[in-house]
Coordinates of C-alpha atoms in Angstrom, one line a residue:
X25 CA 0.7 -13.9 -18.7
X26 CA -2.0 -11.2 -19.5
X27 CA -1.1 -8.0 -17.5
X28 CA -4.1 -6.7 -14.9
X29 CA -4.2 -3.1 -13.8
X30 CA -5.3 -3.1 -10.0
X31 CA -6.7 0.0 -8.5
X32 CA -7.2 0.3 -4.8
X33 CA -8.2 3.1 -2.0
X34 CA -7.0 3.7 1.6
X35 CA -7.9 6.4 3.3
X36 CA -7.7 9.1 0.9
X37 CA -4.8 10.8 -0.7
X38 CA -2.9 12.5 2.0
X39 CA 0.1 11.6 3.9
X40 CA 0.2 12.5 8.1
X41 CA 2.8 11.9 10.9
X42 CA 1.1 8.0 12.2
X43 CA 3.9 5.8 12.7
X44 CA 3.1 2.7 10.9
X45 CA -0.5 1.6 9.1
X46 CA -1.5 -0.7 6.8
X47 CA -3.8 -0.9 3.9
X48 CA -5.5 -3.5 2.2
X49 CA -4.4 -4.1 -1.9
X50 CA -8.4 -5.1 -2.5
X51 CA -11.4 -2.7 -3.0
X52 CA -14.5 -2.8 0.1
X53 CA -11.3 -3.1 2.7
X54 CA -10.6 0.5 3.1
X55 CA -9.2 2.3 5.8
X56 CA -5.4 2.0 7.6
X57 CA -5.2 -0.6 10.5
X58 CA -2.5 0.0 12.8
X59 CA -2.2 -3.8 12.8
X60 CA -1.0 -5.9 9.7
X61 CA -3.8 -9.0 10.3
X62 CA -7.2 -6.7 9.4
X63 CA -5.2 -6.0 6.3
X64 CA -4.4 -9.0 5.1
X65 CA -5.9 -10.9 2.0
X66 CA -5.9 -14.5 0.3
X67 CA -4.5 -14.2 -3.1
X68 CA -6.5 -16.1 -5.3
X69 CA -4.2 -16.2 -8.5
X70 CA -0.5 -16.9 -9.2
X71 CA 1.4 -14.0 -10.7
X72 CA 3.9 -11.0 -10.2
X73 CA 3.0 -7.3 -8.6
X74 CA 4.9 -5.0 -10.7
X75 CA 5.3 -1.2 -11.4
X76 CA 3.9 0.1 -7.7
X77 CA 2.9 3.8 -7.5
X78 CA 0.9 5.9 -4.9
X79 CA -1.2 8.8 -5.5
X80 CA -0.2 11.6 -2.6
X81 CA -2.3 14.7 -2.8
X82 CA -1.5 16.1 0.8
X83 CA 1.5 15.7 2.9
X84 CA 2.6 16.9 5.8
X85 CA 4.9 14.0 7.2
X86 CA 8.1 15.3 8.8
X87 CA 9.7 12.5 7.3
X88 CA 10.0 9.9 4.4
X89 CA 7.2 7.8 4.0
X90 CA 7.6 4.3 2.6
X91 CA 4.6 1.8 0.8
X92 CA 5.6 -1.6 0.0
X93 CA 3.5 -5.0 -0.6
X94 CA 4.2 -7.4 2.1
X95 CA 4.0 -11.0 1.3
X96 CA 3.1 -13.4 3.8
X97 CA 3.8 -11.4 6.3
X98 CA 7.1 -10.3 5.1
X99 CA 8.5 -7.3 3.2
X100 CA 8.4 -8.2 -0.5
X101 CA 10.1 -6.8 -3.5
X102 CA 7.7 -3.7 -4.6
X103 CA 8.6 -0.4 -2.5
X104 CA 7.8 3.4 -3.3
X105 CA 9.4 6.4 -0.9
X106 CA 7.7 9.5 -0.9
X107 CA 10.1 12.3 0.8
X108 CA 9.0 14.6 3.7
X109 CA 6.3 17.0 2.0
X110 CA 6.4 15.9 -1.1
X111 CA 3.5 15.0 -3.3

């Protein structure tokens, strides 16, 4: 299986104390919903999400912040922790 580098934007770079949002994997969905569902996306190939990284250029959360994929509407196995004011 060929490897496919997938590039997507929330909203911006920087990381604020919010509780929990949600942001789409797929371009033209931008934005943090404080709901999964707006976030959510059909899959349209088989295959494995691997190597996970975020890009934080601001941060002023008082604590740890945690991205993960979620697969059908459950936690799956990619997961980055940024610490409190780190970037």
């Amino acid at each position: 299986m060929a490897k496919t580098l997938l590039l997507s934007s929330g909203a911006g770079t920087g990381l604020f104390n919010s509780g929990t949002q949600y942001i789409s994997v797929k371009n033209g969905r931008s934005g943090t919903h404080s709901t999964e569902t707006p976030s959510q996306i059909t899959w349209q190939q088989g295959g494995t999400f691997s190597n996970l990284a975020v890009r934080i250029d601001t941060n002023t959360a008082g604590s740890t912040t945690t991205f993960r994929v979620r697969v059908n509407g459950a936690n799956g196995n990619q997961v980055v922790s940024v610490p409190a004011s780190s970037t």
